[in-house]
Coordinates of C-alpha atoms and ligand atoms in Angstrom, one line a residue:
M1 CA -131.5 -25.1 -143.3
Q2 CA -128.3 -24.2 -145.5
T3 CA -128.6 -26.0 -148.8
R4 CA -125.4 -27.0 -150.6
R5 CA -126.5 -24.4 -153.2
D6 CA -126.7 -21.8 -150.7
F7 CA -123.2 -22.6 -149.5
L8 CA -121.8 -22.6 -152.9
Q9 CA -123.3 -19.3 -153.6
K10 CA -121.9 -17.9 -150.7
M11 CA -118.6 -19.3 -151.3
T12 CA -118.6 -18.0 -154.8
G13 CA -119.7 -14.6 -153.4
S14 CA -116.9 -14.6 -150.8
V15 CA -114.4 -15.9 -153.5
L16 CA -115.4 -13.1 -155.8
A17 CA -115.3 -10.3 -152.9
L18 CA -111.9 -11.9 -151.9
S19 CA -110.3 -11.3 -155.7
A20 CA -112.2 -8.1 -156.0
L21 CA -110.7 -7.1 -152.8
S22 CA -107.0 -8.5 -153.7
S23 CA -107.2 -6.7 -156.9
F24 CA -108.4 -3.4 -155.1
T25 CA -105.5 -3.9 -153.0
E26 CA -102.9 -4.6 -155.7
K27 CA -104.1 -1.2 -157.6
K28 CA -104.1 0.3 -154.3
Y29 CA -100.4 0.7 -153.5
E30 CA -99.6 4.3 -153.6
G31 CA -96.5 4.1 -151.3
P32 CA -92.8 4.9 -152.7
V33 CA -91.5 3.0 -155.6
L34 CA -87.9 2.6 -155.9
R35 CA -86.5 3.3 -159.3
V36 CA -83.5 1.2 -160.0
A37 CA -80.9 1.3 -163.0
I38 CA -79.2 -1.8 -163.3
M39 CA -75.5 -2.0 -164.3
G40 CA -74.3 -5.2 -166.3
L41 CA -76.8 -6.7 -168.6
G42 CA -75.7 -10.2 -168.5
S43 CA -77.3 -13.2 -167.3
Y44 CA -78.3 -12.6 -163.8
G45 CA -79.1 -8.7 -164.8
T46 CA -81.8 -10.2 -167.3
R47 CA -83.2 -12.6 -164.7
V48 CA -83.6 -9.6 -162.1
A49 CA -85.0 -7.3 -164.8
E50 CA -87.6 -9.9 -165.6
A51 CA -88.3 -10.7 -162.2
M52 CA -88.7 -7.0 -161.4
K53 CA -91.9 -6.9 -164.0
S54 CA -94.0 -8.3 -161.0
C55 CA -92.4 -6.1 -158.4
T56 CA -94.9 -3.5 -156.7
K57 CA -92.4 -1.5 -154.9
A58 CA -89.4 -1.3 -157.2
K59 CA -89.2 -0.6 -161.1
L60 CA -86.6 -0.9 -163.6
V61 CA -86.0 2.5 -165.1
G62 CA -82.3 2.8 -166.2
V63 CA -79.4 0.8 -167.5
I64 CA -75.7 1.0 -167.5
S65 CA -73.9 -1.0 -170.0
G66 CA -70.7 -1.1 -172.4
T67 CA -73.0 -2.7 -175.4
P68 CA -75.1 0.1 -177.2
S69 CA -77.0 -2.8 -179.1
K70 CA -78.0 -4.3 -175.6
I71 CA -79.1 -1.1 -174.3
K72 CA -81.3 -0.4 -177.2
A73 CA -82.7 -3.8 -176.7
W74 CA -83.5 -3.2 -173.0
Q75 CA -84.8 0.3 -173.7
T76 CA -87.7 -1.4 -176.0
K77 CA -88.1 -4.1 -173.8
Y78 CA -88.6 -2.5 -170.7
G79 CA -89.6 1.1 -171.9
I80 CA -86.3 2.8 -170.6
P81 CA -86.1 6.4 -171.5
E82 CA -82.8 7.7 -173.3
N83 CA -82.2 9.9 -170.3
N84 CA -81.8 6.9 -168.0
C85 CA -79.2 5.0 -170.4
Y86 CA -75.5 5.1 -169.3
N87 CA -72.0 3.4 -170.3
Y88 CA -69.1 2.6 -167.8
E89 CA -67.3 5.7 -168.7
N90 CA -70.1 8.2 -168.0
F91 CA -72.3 6.7 -165.4
D92 CA -71.0 9.3 -162.7
R93 CA -73.6 11.7 -164.3
I94 CA -76.3 9.6 -162.9
R95 CA -75.5 12.0 -159.8
D96 CA -77.7 14.9 -162.0
N97 CA -80.6 12.4 -162.6
P98 CA -83.7 12.6 -160.2
D99 CA -85.6 9.9 -161.8
I100 CA -82.9 7.2 -160.5
D101 CA -82.9 6.2 -156.8
A102 CA -80.5 3.2 -156.7
V103 CA -78.1 1.5 -159.0
Y104 CA -78.1 -2.5 -158.9
V105 CA -74.4 -3.6 -159.7
I106 CA -74.7 -7.0 -161.4
T107 CA -71.0 -7.2 -163.0
P108 CA -68.2 -9.5 -162.6
N109 CA -67.0 -9.7 -158.6
G110 CA -63.7 -7.8 -159.6
L111 CA -65.4 -4.7 -160.7
H112 CA -67.9 -4.3 -157.8
H113 CA -65.3 -2.3 -155.6
N114 CA -64.7 0.8 -158.1
Q115 CA -68.3 0.8 -159.5
V116 CA -69.9 0.7 -156.3
I117 CA -67.7 3.4 -155.0
R118 CA -68.5 5.4 -158.0
V119 CA -72.3 5.1 -157.4
A120 CA -71.9 6.1 -154.1
Q121 CA -70.1 9.2 -155.1
A122 CA -72.9 10.1 -157.6
R123 CA -75.1 9.7 -154.4
K124 CA -77.3 7.0 -155.2
H125 CA -78.4 3.9 -153.3
V126 CA -76.4 0.8 -154.3
I127 CA -77.3 -2.8 -154.3
C128 CA -74.1 -5.1 -155.2
E129 CA -74.3 -8.7 -156.2
K130 CA -72.5 -11.4 -154.1
P131 CA -69.8 -11.4 -153.3
M132 CA -69.8 -8.0 -152.7
A133 CA -66.1 -7.6 -153.3
V134 CA -62.8 -9.8 -153.7
N135 CA -61.7 -9.5 -150.2
A136 CA -62.9 -7.7 -147.1
K137 CA -60.5 -4.7 -147.2
E138 CA -62.3 -3.7 -150.7
G139 CA -65.7 -4.8 -149.1
Q140 CA -64.7 -2.4 -146.2
E141 CA -63.8 0.6 -148.3
M142 CA -67.2 0.3 -150.1
V143 CA -69.2 0.2 -146.7
D144 CA -67.1 3.3 -145.9
A145 CA -67.5 5.2 -149.4
C146 CA -71.4 4.7 -149.2
Q147 CA -71.4 5.8 -145.3
S148 CA -69.6 9.1 -146.1
A149 CA -71.9 9.6 -149.4
G150 CA -75.1 9.1 -147.3
V151 CA -76.3 6.5 -149.5
K152 CA -77.2 2.7 -148.4
L153 CA -75.4 -0.2 -149.4
L154 CA -77.4 -3.7 -149.8
V155 CA -76.2 -6.8 -151.0
G156 CA -78.0 -9.4 -153.1
Y157 CA -78.6 -12.0 -150.5
R158 CA -81.9 -13.0 -152.0
M159 CA -82.2 -16.3 -149.7
H160 CA -82.6 -13.8 -146.6
F161 CA -86.2 -13.5 -148.1
E162 CA -87.0 -16.8 -148.9
P163 CA -90.0 -18.3 -147.0
H164 CA -88.7 -21.9 -146.2
T165 CA -85.4 -20.4 -145.3
L166 CA -87.4 -17.9 -143.1
E167 CA -89.4 -20.3 -141.4
I168 CA -86.4 -22.4 -140.5
I169 CA -84.9 -19.1 -138.8
R170 CA -88.1 -18.7 -137.0
M171 CA -88.1 -22.2 -135.6
R172 CA -84.6 -21.9 -134.5
K173 CA -85.5 -18.7 -132.8
A174 CA -88.5 -20.4 -131.1
N175 CA -85.8 -22.8 -129.7
E176 CA -87.7 -25.7 -131.8
F177 CA -84.3 -27.5 -132.7
G178 CA -83.0 -27.2 -129.2
K179 CA -79.3 -26.6 -128.7
V180 CA -78.1 -26.3 -132.3
L181 CA -74.8 -28.0 -132.8
F182 CA -74.2 -28.6 -136.5
F183 CA -74.3 -27.5 -140.1
Q184 CA -73.5 -28.8 -143.2
G185 CA -73.6 -26.7 -146.3
L186 CA -72.8 -28.4 -149.8
S187 CA -72.5 -25.9 -152.6
G188 CA -71.4 -26.6 -156.1
F189 CA -72.0 -27.1 -159.9
I190 CA -69.8 -28.0 -162.7
I191 CA -68.5 -24.8 -164.6
G192 CA -68.3 -25.0 -168.1
D193 CA -66.5 -22.6 -170.7
P194 CA -63.0 -22.5 -169.1
T195 CA -62.4 -18.9 -170.8
Q196 CA -65.2 -17.1 -168.9
W197 CA -64.5 -14.4 -166.2
R198 CA -65.7 -16.8 -163.5
L199 CA -62.3 -18.6 -163.9
N200 CA -60.3 -15.2 -164.1
K201 CA -58.8 -14.3 -161.1
A202 CA -58.5 -10.6 -161.7
L203 CA -62.4 -10.5 -162.5
S204 CA -63.6 -13.3 -160.1
G205 CA -61.4 -12.6 -157.0
G206 CA -60.9 -16.6 -156.6
G207 CA -62.9 -19.6 -158.1
A208 CA -65.7 -21.7 -156.8
M209 CA -65.6 -20.1 -153.1
M210 CA -66.3 -16.5 -154.4
D211 CA -69.2 -17.7 -156.4
I212 CA -70.9 -20.7 -155.0
G213 CA -69.2 -21.6 -151.7
I214 CA -70.3 -18.1 -150.3
Y215 CA -73.9 -19.6 -150.1
S216 CA -72.7 -22.1 -147.4
I217 CA -70.6 -19.6 -145.4
N218 CA -73.6 -17.0 -145.1
G219 CA -76.1 -20.0 -144.8
S220 CA -74.1 -21.3 -142.1
R221 CA -74.5 -17.8 -140.2
Y222 CA -78.3 -17.6 -140.9
M223 CA -79.0 -21.1 -140.0
I224 CA -77.1 -21.1 -136.9
G225 CA -77.9 -17.5 -136.0
E226 CA -74.1 -16.7 -134.9
D227 CA -71.0 -15.4 -136.5
P228 CA -68.1 -18.0 -136.5
I229 CA -64.9 -17.8 -134.4
W230 CA -62.5 -19.9 -136.3
V231 CA -62.0 -21.6 -139.6
T232 CA -60.0 -24.5 -141.0
A233 CA -60.0 -25.5 -144.7
Q234 CA -58.3 -28.0 -147.2
E235 CA -58.1 -27.6 -151.0
T236 CA -58.0 -30.0 -153.7
K237 CA -57.4 -29.1 -157.3
T238 CA -57.8 -32.1 -159.9
N239 CA -57.8 -29.5 -162.9
P240 CA -55.0 -27.1 -162.8
V241 CA -55.2 -26.0 -166.4
K242 CA -58.9 -25.3 -165.9
F243 CA -58.5 -23.8 -162.5
K244 CA -55.2 -21.7 -162.2
D245 CA -53.4 -20.4 -159.5
G246 CA -55.6 -18.5 -157.2
V247 CA -58.7 -19.9 -158.6
D248 CA -60.1 -22.6 -156.2
E249 CA -61.8 -25.7 -157.8
T250 CA -62.8 -27.5 -154.5
I251 CA -62.3 -26.4 -150.9
Q252 CA -63.9 -28.2 -147.8
F253 CA -63.9 -25.8 -145.0
Q254 CA -65.1 -26.0 -141.1
L255 CA -66.3 -23.2 -139.0
G256 CA -66.4 -23.0 -135.3
F257 CA -69.2 -21.0 -133.4
P258 CA -69.3 -19.3 -130.3
G259 CA -72.3 -21.3 -128.9
G260 CA -70.4 -24.7 -129.6
A261 CA -71.8 -25.5 -133.3
T262 CA -69.3 -26.3 -135.8
A263 CA -70.2 -26.1 -139.7
S264 CA -68.9 -28.6 -142.3
C265 CA -68.9 -27.2 -145.8
L266 CA -67.9 -28.0 -149.4
S267 CA -67.5 -25.5 -152.2
T268 CA -66.6 -26.8 -155.6
Y269 CA -66.9 -26.2 -159.5
S270 CA -66.4 -29.9 -160.2
L271 CA -69.8 -31.6 -159.0
N272 CA -73.3 -31.0 -159.5
N273 CA -76.0 -31.9 -157.3
L274 CA -74.4 -30.2 -154.1
D275 CA -77.3 -27.7 -153.1
R276 CA -78.1 -28.9 -149.7
F277 CA -78.3 -27.5 -146.1
F278 CA -78.6 -29.6 -143.0
L279 CA -79.1 -28.0 -139.4
D280 CA -79.0 -30.4 -136.7
G281 CA -79.9 -29.5 -132.9
T282 CA -80.5 -31.4 -129.7
Q283 CA -84.0 -31.4 -130.2
G284 CA -84.7 -31.4 -133.8
F285 CA -83.3 -30.9 -137.6
A286 CA -83.7 -28.8 -140.8
E287 CA -82.9 -29.7 -144.1
L288 CA -83.2 -27.5 -147.2
L289 CA -82.9 -29.4 -150.5
P290 CA -82.3 -27.5 -152.9
A291 CA -81.2 -24.9 -150.4
T292 CA -80.1 -21.8 -152.7
G293 CA -81.0 -22.3 -156.2
Y294 CA -83.4 -20.4 -157.9
G295 CA -86.3 -22.7 -156.7
P296 CA -88.4 -24.2 -156.0
I297 CA -86.8 -24.3 -152.8
A298 CA -88.0 -27.2 -150.6
G299 CA -87.4 -28.5 -147.1
R300 CA -88.2 -30.8 -144.2
T301 CA -87.8 -30.6 -140.3
H302 CA -88.4 -33.2 -137.6
K303 CA -91.8 -31.9 -137.5
G304 CA -92.2 -32.7 -141.2
E305 CA -92.5 -31.2 -144.7
I306 CA -91.9 -27.1 -144.5
N307 CA -95.2 -25.8 -146.3
Q308 CA -94.2 -22.3 -147.6
P309 CA -95.0 -20.4 -150.7
V310 CA -92.8 -20.7 -153.7
T311 CA -91.8 -17.2 -154.7
T312 CA -89.6 -15.6 -157.4
H313 CA -86.8 -14.8 -155.4
Q314 CA -85.7 -11.6 -157.2
T315 CA -89.1 -9.9 -157.1
V316 CA -89.4 -10.5 -153.4
Q317 CA -86.1 -9.2 -152.8
M318 CA -86.3 -6.2 -154.8
D319 CA -89.8 -5.4 -153.3
E320 CA -88.4 -6.1 -149.8
M321 CA -85.2 -3.8 -150.4
A322 CA -87.5 -1.3 -151.7
G323 CA -88.8 -1.1 -148.2
I324 CA -85.5 -1.1 -146.6
L325 CA -84.1 1.8 -148.6
L326 CA -87.3 4.0 -148.8
E327 CA -88.9 3.1 -145.6
G328 CA -86.4 2.1 -143.4
H329 CA -87.7 -1.3 -143.0
Q330 CA -85.2 -4.0 -141.2
P331 CA -85.0 -7.4 -142.7
V332 CA -85.1 -10.5 -140.6
V333 CA -81.4 -11.5 -141.8
A334 CA -79.3 -8.5 -142.4
V335 CA -78.5 -7.7 -146.2
D336 CA -76.4 -4.6 -145.7
G337 CA -72.4 -3.9 -146.5
H338 CA -71.8 -5.1 -143.2
E339 CA -73.1 -8.3 -143.4
A340 CA -70.9 -8.8 -146.6
V341 CA -67.9 -7.7 -145.2
K342 CA -68.2 -10.5 -142.6
D343 CA -68.5 -13.2 -145.2
L344 CA -65.5 -11.6 -147.1
K345 CA -63.6 -12.1 -143.9
I346 CA -64.4 -15.7 -143.7
I347 CA -63.5 -15.9 -147.2
D348 CA -60.0 -14.2 -146.6
A349 CA -59.6 -16.5 -143.6
I350 CA -60.4 -19.6 -145.6
Y351 CA -58.0 -18.7 -148.2
A352 CA -55.2 -18.3 -145.2
A353 CA -56.4 -21.6 -143.9
V354 CA -55.6 -23.3 -147.1
R355 CA -52.3 -21.6 -147.7
S356 CA -51.2 -22.5 -143.9
G357 CA -52.9 -25.5 -143.0
Q358 CA -53.5 -23.8 -139.8
K359 CA -56.7 -23.1 -137.9
V360 CA -57.3 -19.3 -138.2
D361 CA -59.4 -17.2 -135.4
L362 CA -61.9 -14.7 -137.0
H363 CA -63.1 -11.5 -135.1
L364 CA -66.1 -10.4 -136.9
Ligands
NAD401 P1 -72.8 -12.6 -167.0 O1 -71.2 -12.9 -167.7 O2 -73.5 -13.1 -167.4 O3 -72.9 -10.9 -167.0 C1 -71.6 -10.0 -166.5 C2 -72.2 -8.8 -167.3 O4 -71.3 -7.8 -166.9 C3 -72.2 -8.7 -168.7 O5 -73.4 -8.0 -169.3 C4 -70.6 -8.2 -169.3 O6 -70.8 -7.7 -170.3 C5 -70.5 -7.0 -168.2 N1 -69.2 -6.6 -167.9 C6 -69.0 -5.3 -167.8 N2 -67.6 -5.2 -167.8 C7 -66.9 -6.6 -167.9 C8 -65.9 -7.1 -167.9 N3 -64.7 -6.4 -167.9 N4 -65.4 -8.4 -168.3 C9 -67.1 -9.2 -168.2 N5 -67.9 -8.7 -168.2 C10 -68.3 -7.7 -168.1 O7 -72.4 -12.9 -165.1 P2 -73.7 -12.9 -164.4 O8 -73.8 -14.3 -164.2 O9 -74.7 -12.2 -164.6 O10 -72.9 -12.4 -162.9 C11 -72.7 -11.2 -162.3 C12 -72.8 -10.7 -161.0 O11 -73.9 -11.5 -160.3 C13 -71.7 -11.7 -160.3 O12 -71.2 -10.9 -159.1 C14 -72.1 -12.9 -159.7 O13 -71.4 -13.4 -158.6 C15 -73.7 -12.6 -159.7 N6 -75.0 -13.4 -159.8 C16 -75.6 -13.6 -158.6 C17 -76.6 -14.6 -158.4 C18 -77.6 -14.6 -157.4 O14 -78.3 -15.6 -157.5 N7 -77.6 -13.8 -156.6 C19 -76.7 -15.5 -159.6 C20 -75.7 -15.4 -160.7 C21 -74.9 -14.2 -160.5

């Protein structure tokens, strides 16, 4: 007969064996590692660098910055060799550096177009932050530049690798919500310092829509699983001093999808507590609350709470992107330049709908 002690001993043995196995498998990774240089050592660049410390398949090996003191600090902190440090004038020379595979562009939106094209011309893969560009035309030029240089272009859509999000996508594909007919996306926060680049049209390309509204745009597409065919939009501005011409404070927009679903979304720089996705179908619903913040992401469906692991989004994103760039993996939801151009076409159409007051057709 098995005693409690036998059982505990066996359990301890298995736990030890399991942890030995997992540390063995961790050490065992001998596959390709993506060697990344980060361009733009600001707040999000720092978050990505910290998260990359826990990556298995991606490693921070270089920096591109206009501030020599930041370069020194990052060299010390992340063990970056002198040969892998560049500034905005000389980074084209990265072409001659065999120790860097990809550059992650994490600068203000309005700079992405030029910087991504220069990285492509230096024959390195590019990862670019969202929004990839400030309009679809620039976005398409970036896609074309990467294609003709023979490098890949990915965009920092970290939610495409987030487990709660992926579980809802799995359920939708398995028809567990029935016919999906409605999505609501709420994206917003109160923006502080009025002098920051996010409120400067030349650097931001717009306002809240470019920065945070894009989460509801992109989210409506991966939650519903289709691309929209029309958009309507309405803008309100309560503070024209802080939010100058071309910098949107609040826009509500609606999207129509080919299968009959509609999306109703809010993008704003003037309210907190807005980070929620809600998907409704004829047989069930899904809610993510919060839906796109750094986490922990939480959610529920008509079947109950979504139990999925809480991850550091940027760690998972960079490991998965290494798999895409080096091993040709296919993500569940696309993270390439074409995907980003679709979002930019929707943003262009939202701005056009605000100006005209008319419904705008989309051809994605
Ligand atoms: P930030 O202001 O903190 O950092 C921007 C960096 O770019 C700074 O290091 C700054 O020195 C540098 N820079 C280079 N040229 C500049 C110029 N001409 N003007 C201003 N700064 C210049 O901004 P951030 O929050 O790190 O955002 C950078 C990018 O990352 C943006 O595209 C933003 O949308 C994106 N972002 C994405 C996420 C996400 O979750 N995926 C989160 C935050 C920011």
